[in-house]
Short mmCIF file of C-alpha atoms in Angstrom, two decimals:
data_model
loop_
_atom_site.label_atom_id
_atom_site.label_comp_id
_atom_site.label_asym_id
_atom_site.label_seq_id
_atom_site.Cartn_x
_atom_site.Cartn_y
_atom_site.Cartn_z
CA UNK V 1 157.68 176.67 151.25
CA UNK V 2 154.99 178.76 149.86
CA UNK V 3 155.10 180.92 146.60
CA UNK V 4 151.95 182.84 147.11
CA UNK V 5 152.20 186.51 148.52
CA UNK V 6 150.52 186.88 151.72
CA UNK V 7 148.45 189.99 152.17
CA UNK V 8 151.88 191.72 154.46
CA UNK V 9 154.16 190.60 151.49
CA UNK V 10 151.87 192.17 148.26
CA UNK V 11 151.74 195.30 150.81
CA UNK V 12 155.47 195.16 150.29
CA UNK V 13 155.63 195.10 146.83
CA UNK V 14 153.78 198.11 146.72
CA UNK V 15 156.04 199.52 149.25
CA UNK V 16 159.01 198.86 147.24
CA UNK V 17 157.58 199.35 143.92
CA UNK V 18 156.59 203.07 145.12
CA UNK V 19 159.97 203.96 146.50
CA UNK V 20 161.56 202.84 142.93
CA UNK V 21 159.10 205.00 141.39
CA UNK V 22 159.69 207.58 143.56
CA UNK V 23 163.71 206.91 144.31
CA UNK V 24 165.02 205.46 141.18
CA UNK V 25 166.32 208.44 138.72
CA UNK V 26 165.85 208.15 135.11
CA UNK V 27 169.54 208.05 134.40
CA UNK V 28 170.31 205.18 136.63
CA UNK V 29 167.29 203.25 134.53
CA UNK V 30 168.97 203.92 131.87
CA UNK V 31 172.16 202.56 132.83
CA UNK V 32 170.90 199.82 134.49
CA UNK V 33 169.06 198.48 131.41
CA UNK V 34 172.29 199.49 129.03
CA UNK V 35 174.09 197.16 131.29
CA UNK V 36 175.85 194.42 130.03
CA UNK V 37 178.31 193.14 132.50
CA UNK V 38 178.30 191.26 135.51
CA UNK V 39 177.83 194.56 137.68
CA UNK V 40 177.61 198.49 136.63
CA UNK V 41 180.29 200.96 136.62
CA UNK V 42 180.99 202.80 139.99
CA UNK V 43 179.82 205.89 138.62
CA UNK V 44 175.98 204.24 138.40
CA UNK V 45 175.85 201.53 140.85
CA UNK V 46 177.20 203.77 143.62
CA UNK V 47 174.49 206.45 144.02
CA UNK V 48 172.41 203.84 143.74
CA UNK V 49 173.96 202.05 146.48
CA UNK V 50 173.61 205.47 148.75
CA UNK V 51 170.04 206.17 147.89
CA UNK V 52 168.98 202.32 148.89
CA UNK V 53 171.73 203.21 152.40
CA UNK V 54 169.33 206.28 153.30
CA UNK V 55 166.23 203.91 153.39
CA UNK V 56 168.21 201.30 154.87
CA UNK V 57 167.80 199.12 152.06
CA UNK V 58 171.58 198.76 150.91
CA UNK V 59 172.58 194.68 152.47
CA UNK V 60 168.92 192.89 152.64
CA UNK V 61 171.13 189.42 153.70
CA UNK V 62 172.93 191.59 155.93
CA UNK V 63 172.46 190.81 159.73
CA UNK V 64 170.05 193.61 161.43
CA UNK V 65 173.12 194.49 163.72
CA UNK V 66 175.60 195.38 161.19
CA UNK V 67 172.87 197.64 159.35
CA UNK V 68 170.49 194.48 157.12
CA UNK V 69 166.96 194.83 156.93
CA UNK V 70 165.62 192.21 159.07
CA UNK V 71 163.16 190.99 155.68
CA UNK V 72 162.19 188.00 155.78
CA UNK V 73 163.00 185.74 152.51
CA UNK V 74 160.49 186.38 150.89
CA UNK V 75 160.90 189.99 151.46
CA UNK V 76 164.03 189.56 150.12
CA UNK V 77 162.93 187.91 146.73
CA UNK V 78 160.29 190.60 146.42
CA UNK V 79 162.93 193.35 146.40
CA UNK V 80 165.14 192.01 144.18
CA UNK V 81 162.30 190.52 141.58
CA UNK V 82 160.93 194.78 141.92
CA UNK V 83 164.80 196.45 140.97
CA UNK V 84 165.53 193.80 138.00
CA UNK V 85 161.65 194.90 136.53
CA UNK V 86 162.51 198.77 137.18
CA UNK V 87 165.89 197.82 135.87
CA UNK V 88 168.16 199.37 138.62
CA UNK V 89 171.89 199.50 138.42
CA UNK V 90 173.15 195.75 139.32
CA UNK V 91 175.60 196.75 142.80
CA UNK V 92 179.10 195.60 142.89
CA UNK V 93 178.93 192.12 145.03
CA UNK V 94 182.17 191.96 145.83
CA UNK V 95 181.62 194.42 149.20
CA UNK V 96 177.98 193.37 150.06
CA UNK V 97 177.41 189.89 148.56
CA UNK V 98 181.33 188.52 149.26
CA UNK V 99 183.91 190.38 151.93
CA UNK V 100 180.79 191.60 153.35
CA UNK V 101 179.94 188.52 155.07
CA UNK V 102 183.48 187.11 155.58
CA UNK V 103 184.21 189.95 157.55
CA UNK V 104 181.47 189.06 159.92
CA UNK V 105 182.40 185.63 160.50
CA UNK V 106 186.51 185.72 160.32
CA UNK V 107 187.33 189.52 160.87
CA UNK V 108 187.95 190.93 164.53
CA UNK V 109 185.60 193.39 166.26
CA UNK V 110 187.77 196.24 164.94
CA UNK V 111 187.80 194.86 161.55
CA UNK V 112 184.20 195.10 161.14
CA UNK V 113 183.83 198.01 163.18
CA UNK V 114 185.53 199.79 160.37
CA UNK V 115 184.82 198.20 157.04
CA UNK V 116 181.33 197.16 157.08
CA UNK V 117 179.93 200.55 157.49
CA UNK V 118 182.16 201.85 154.76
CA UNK V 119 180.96 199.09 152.58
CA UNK V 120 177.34 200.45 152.95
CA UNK V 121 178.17 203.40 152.63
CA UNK V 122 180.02 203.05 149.10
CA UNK V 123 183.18 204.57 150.82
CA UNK V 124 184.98 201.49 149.89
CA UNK V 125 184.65 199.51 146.39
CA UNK V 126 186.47 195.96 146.29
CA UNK V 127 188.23 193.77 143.70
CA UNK V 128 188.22 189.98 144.25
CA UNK V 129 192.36 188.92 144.10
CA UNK V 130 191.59 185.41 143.56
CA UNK V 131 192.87 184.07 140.00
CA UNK V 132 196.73 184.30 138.35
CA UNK V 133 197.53 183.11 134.92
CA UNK V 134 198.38 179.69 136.60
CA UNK V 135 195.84 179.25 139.11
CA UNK V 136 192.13 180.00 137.92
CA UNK V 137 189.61 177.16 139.10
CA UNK V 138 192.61 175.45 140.77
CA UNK V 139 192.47 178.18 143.00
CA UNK V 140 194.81 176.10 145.43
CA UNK V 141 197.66 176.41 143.18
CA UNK V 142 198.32 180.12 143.43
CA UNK V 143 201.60 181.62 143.84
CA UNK V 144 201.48 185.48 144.92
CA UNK V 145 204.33 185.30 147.60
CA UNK V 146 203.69 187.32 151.00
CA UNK V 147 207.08 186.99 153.03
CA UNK V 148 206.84 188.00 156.52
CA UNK V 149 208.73 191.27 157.31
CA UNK V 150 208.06 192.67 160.80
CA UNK V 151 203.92 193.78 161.37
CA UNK V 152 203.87 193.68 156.94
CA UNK V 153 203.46 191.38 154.70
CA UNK V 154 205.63 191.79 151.35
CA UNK V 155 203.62 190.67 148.68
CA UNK V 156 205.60 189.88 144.78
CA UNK V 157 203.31 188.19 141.80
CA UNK V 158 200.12 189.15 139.72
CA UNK V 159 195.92 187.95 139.73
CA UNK V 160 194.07 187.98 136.62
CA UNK V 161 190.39 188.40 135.53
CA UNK V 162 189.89 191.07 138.23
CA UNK V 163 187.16 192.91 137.84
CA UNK V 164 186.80 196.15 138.32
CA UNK V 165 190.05 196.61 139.76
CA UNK V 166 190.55 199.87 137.82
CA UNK V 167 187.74 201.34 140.13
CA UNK V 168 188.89 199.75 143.44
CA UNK V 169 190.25 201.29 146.02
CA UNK V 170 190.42 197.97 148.28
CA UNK V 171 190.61 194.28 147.54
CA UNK V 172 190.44 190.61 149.11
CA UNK V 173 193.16 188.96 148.56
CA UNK V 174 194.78 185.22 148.40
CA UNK V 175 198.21 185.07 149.10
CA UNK V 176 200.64 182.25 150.03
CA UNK V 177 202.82 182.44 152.72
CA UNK V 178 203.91 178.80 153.48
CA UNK V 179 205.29 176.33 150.60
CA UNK V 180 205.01 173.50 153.42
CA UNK V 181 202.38 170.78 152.78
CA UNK V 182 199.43 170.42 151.02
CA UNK V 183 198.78 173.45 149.23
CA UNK V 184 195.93 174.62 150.53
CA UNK V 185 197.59 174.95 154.16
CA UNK V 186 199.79 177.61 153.23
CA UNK V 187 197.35 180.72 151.80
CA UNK V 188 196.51 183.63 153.66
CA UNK V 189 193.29 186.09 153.19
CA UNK V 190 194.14 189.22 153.32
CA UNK V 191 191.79 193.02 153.03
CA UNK V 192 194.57 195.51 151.58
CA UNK V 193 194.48 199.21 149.62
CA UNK V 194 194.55 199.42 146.03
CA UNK V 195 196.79 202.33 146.79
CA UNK V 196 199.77 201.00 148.45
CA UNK V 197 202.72 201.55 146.30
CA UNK V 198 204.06 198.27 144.10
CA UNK V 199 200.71 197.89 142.70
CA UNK V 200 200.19 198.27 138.74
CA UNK V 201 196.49 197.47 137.52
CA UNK V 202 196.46 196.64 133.88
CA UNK V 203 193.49 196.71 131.27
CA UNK V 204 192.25 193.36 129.61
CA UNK V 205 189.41 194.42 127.23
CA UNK V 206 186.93 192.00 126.65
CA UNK V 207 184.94 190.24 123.49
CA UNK V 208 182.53 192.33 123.99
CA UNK V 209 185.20 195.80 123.61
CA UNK V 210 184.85 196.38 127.24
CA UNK V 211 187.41 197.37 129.92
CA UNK V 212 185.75 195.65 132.77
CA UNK V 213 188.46 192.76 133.84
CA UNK V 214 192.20 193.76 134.33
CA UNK V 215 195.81 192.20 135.84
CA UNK V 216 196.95 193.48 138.57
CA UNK V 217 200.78 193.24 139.30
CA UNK V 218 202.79 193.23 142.87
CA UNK V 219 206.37 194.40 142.96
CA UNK V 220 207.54 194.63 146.96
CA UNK V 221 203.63 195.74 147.80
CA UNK V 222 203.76 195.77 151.97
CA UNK V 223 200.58 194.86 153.05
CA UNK V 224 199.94 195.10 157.19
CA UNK V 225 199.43 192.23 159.41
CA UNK V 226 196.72 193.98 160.63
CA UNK V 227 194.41 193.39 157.52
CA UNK V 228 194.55 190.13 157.37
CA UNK V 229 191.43 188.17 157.94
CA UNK V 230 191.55 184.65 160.03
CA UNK V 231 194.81 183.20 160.65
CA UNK V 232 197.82 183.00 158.56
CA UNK V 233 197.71 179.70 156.25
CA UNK V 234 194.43 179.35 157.05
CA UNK V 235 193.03 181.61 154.55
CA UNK V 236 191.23 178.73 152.60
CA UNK V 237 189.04 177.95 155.30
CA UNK V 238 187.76 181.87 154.65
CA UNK V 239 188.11 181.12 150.52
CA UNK V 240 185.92 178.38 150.30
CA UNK V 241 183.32 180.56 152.86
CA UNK V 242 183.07 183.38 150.30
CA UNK V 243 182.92 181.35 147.55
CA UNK V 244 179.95 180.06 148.97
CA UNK V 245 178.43 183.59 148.74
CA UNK V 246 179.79 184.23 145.41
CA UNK V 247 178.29 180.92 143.62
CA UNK V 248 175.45 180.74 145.91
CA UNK V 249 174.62 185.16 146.02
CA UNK V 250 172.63 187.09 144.05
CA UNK V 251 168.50 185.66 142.87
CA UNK V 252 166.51 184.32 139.94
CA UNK V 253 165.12 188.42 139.31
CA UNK V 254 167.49 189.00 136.67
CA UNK V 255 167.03 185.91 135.18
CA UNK V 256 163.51 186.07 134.42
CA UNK V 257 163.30 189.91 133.45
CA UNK V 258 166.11 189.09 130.62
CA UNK V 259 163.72 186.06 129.74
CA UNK V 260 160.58 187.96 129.44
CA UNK V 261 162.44 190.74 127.72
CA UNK V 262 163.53 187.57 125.24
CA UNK V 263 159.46 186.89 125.47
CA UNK V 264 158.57 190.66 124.18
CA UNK V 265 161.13 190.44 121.52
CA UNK V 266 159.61 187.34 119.86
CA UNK V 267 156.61 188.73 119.59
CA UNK V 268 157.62 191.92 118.14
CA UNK V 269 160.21 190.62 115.83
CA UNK V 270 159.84 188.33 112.62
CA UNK V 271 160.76 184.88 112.18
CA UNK V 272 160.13 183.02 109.10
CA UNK V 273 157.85 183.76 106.44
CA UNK V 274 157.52 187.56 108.51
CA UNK V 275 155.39 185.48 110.91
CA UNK V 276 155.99 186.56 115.12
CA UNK V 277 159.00 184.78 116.42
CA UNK V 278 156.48 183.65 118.94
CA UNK V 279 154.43 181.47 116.20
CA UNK V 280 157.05 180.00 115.55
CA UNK V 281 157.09 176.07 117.60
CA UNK V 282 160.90 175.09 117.69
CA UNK V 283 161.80 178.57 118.82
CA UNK V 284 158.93 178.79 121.62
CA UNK V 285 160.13 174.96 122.51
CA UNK V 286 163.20 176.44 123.74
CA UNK V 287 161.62 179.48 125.34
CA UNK V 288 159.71 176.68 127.68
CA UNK V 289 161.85 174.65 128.06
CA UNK V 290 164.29 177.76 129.74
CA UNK V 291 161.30 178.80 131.66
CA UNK V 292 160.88 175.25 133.47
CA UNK V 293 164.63 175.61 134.48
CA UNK V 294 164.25 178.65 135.99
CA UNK V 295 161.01 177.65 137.33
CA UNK V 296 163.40 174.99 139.08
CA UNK V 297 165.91 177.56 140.01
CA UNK V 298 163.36 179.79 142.19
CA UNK V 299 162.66 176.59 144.32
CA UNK V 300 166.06 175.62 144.50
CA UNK V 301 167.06 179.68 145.82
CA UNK V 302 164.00 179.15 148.49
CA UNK V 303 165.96 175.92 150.06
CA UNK V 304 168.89 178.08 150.03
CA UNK V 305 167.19 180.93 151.55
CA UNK V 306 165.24 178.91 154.31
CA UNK V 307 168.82 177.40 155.15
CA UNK V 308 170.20 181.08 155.43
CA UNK V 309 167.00 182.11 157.44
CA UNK V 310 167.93 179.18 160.45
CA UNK V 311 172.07 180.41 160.49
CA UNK V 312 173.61 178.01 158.17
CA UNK V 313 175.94 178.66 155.42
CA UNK V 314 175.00 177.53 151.71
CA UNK V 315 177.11 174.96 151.39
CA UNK V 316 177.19 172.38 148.21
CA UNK V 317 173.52 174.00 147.12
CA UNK V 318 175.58 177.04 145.92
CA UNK V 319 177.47 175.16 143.52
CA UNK V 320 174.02 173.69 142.38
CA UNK V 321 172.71 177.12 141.90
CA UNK V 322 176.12 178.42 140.62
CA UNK V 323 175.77 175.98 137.85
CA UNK V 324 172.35 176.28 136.82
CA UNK V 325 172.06 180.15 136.82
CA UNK V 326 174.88 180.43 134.55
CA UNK V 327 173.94 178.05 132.20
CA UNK V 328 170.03 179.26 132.24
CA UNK V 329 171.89 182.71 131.83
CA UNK V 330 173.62 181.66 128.89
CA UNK V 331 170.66 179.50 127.03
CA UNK V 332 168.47 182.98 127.67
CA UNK V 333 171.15 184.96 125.53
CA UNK V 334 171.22 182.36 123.17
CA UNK V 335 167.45 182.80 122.43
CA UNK V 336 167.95 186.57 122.94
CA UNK V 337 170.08 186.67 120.03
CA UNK V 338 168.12 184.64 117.73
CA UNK V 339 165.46 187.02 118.51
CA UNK V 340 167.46 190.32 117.66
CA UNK V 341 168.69 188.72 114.43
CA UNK V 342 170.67 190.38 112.42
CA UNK V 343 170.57 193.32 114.41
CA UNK V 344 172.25 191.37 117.16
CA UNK V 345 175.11 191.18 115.35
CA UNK V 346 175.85 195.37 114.71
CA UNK V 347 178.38 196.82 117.12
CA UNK V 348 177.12 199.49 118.96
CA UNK V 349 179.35 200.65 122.35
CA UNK V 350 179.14 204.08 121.53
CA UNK V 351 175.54 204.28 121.53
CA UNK V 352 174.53 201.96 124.54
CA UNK V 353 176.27 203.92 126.91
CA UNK V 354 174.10 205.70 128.99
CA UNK V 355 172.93 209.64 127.74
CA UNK V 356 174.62 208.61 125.05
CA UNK V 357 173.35 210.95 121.65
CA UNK V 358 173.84 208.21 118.76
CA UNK V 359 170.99 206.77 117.98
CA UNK V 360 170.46 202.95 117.94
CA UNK V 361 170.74 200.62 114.41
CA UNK V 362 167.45 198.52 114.95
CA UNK V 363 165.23 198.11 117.98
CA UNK V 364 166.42 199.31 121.17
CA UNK V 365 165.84 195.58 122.50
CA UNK V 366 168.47 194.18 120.15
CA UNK V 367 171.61 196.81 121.16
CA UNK V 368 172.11 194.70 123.94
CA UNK V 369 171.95 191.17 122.90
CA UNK V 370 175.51 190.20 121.55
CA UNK V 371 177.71 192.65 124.34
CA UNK V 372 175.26 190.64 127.37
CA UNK V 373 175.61 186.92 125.34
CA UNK V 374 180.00 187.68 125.22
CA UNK V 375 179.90 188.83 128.53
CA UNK V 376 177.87 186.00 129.76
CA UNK V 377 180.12 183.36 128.19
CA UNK V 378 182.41 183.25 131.26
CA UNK V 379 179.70 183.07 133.88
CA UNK V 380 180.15 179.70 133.26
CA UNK V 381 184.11 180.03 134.85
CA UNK V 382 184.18 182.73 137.33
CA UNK V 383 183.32 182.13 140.76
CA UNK V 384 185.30 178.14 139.91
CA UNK V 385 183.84 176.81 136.45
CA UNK V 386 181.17 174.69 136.12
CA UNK V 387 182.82 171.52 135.62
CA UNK V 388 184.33 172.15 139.29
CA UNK V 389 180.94 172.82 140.93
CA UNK V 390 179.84 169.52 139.41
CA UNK V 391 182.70 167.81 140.80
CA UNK V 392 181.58 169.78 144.48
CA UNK V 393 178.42 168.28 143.96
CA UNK V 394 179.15 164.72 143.04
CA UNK V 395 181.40 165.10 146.08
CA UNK V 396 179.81 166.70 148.64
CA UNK V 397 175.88 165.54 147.51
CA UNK V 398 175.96 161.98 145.76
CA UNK V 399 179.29 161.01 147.87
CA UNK V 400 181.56 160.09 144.67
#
């Protein structure tokens, strides 16, 4: 596993690094480093989406045959390491990263003749329908009904925390159709329209004062046989697959621009006695000691990857990564806001939102630092908290 650039790989870079120069427009920088949330709005993360389709850049981990790159891993970590420094709009996951790859391994041939070119294409944006108010990291334990009625499915219930499902226009969805046994055996995946009547999305606004998770409600919502994906009551087997994407998706990048943004900060802001943050030693303590977990992070993403590379799925190493990138996340916002001080602690939606006219209360660095640290607090659920990936691991790794 080597971590030098060969000479093709820094040729790359340049590659890359030239066509964000010469691709990326100024706006979507700016949104991408006003973002605070998990993933951009639709509005900036979609044109982005279509300039990266016209150079064939759009699904990296995508297979060559249903329109990926054919990089190599390192390729891969290269491109993502270049967008988080430019500061591109993040892309929604939930098409590329998560129903994406699902519908490669479970979905019929007609099933991913039609959606996977749509999701490339941005024609299609996804919500997740995994969580209700009674079933969040005991996923198993959900209760949307689907009864059987002819070729539909007739769906009655509610999920929760779903992002972005006031942009949607499709989502991948849990559902239970048997009662019998354990309950696991009795849940169905299904790929439906946010359209179809019955369906009622409702707002949840967030610590932060944004509108980016909602509840979506099902009153006699018929759903065709034909978009479900896999068999019926065996939609688990295609729940735990994704969620191996979801925990295990995605790279270090973002994690160490936001730390050497936090690096930059404490050098330009004061600690005590109007000395740099970055004199002081408890404060830089920290700063290391976040930098040797990511360090471990990168190597722990290149045993993913090189499993990826020879056809295997991530398995228990997501829930690994899962963990660890949250909580690394969430210790880099920590220092983040130390470093903004009080300026960290001024509301400010009107004036991070991109071409926004108000100007700023403090350094541009700090208008950030409290909506990303809120936001970031549930990293550490979605996607099955933290405590459950350690029970995965102690499971599935140290065989407890």
């Amino acid at each position: 596993m080597k971590l030098a650039l060969e000479p093709h790989h820094e040729a790359f870079r340049e590659e890359v690094r030239t066509f964000l120069a010469e691709k990326l427009p100024p706006e979507l920088a700016e949104a991408g480093r006003l973002n605070t949330s998990a993933f951009s709005e639709p509005q900036h993360n979609l044109p982005w989406l279509r300039i990266l389709n016209e150079k064939g850049w759009a699904a990296p981990h995508w297979p060559e045959q249903y329109g990926g790159t054919g990089w190599d891993e390192m390729q891969k970590y290269i491109f993502a390491s270049e967008c988080a420094k430019a500061g591109t709009p993040s892309l929604s996951p939930m098409g590329l990263q998560m129903v994406g790859p699902c519908i490669m391994g479970f979905g019929t041939e007609e099933q991913k003749a039609y959606y996977l070119p749509r999701i490339l294409k941005g024609e299609d944006y996804w919500c997740q329908g995994y969580s209700e108010p009674g079933a969040g990291s005991d996923l198993a334990n959900l209760q949307l009904r689907a009864v059987s009625d002819g070729d539909d499915y007739v769906l009655n219930g509610s999920k929760i925390w779903t992002t972005q499902a006031h942009h949607a226009n499709k989502m991948f969805c849990l559902v239970r159709t048997s009662t019998e046994g354990k309950p696991q055996q009795g849940i169905t995946f299904l790929l439906l329209d946010m359209n179809t009547p019955g369906i009622r999305v409702e707002p949840i606004i967030t610590m932060a004062g944004e509108h980016e998770v909602n509840q979506v409600f099902f009153d006699d919502v018929r759903v065709p046989k034909s978009g479900r994906l896999g068999e019926e009551n065996d939609g688990w087997t295609v729940a735990k697959y994704l969620l191996e994407f979801e925990r295990g998706g995605g790279s270090s990048a973002g994690l160490e621009a936001a730390l050497e943004r936090v690096r930059i900060m404490a050098h330009s802001e004061p600690g005590t006695g109007g000395n740099p943050l970055a004199s002081e030693p408890a404060f830089m303590r920290r700063y290391a000691d976040t930098k040797i977990a990511l360090e471990g992070i990168v190597v722990t993403e290149k045993r993913v990857a090189a499993a990826l590379a020879g056809g295997k799925n991530p398995g228990p190493a997501s829930s690994m990564l899962k963990t660890a990138r949250t909580e690394t996340m969430q210790r880099i916002d920590e220092l983040a806001i130390e470093a903004a001080g009080l300026y960290g602690t001024v509301e400010q939606t009107a004036a991070r939102q991109p071409g926004s006219n108000i100007e700023a209360v403090g350094p541009d660095h700090s208008l950030t630092a409290m909506p990303r640290y809120l936001n970031n607090r549930a990293a550490s659920i979605y996607g099955g908290s933290n405590e459950v990936q350690r029970n995965v691991m102690a499971k599935l790794l140290l065989g407890l």
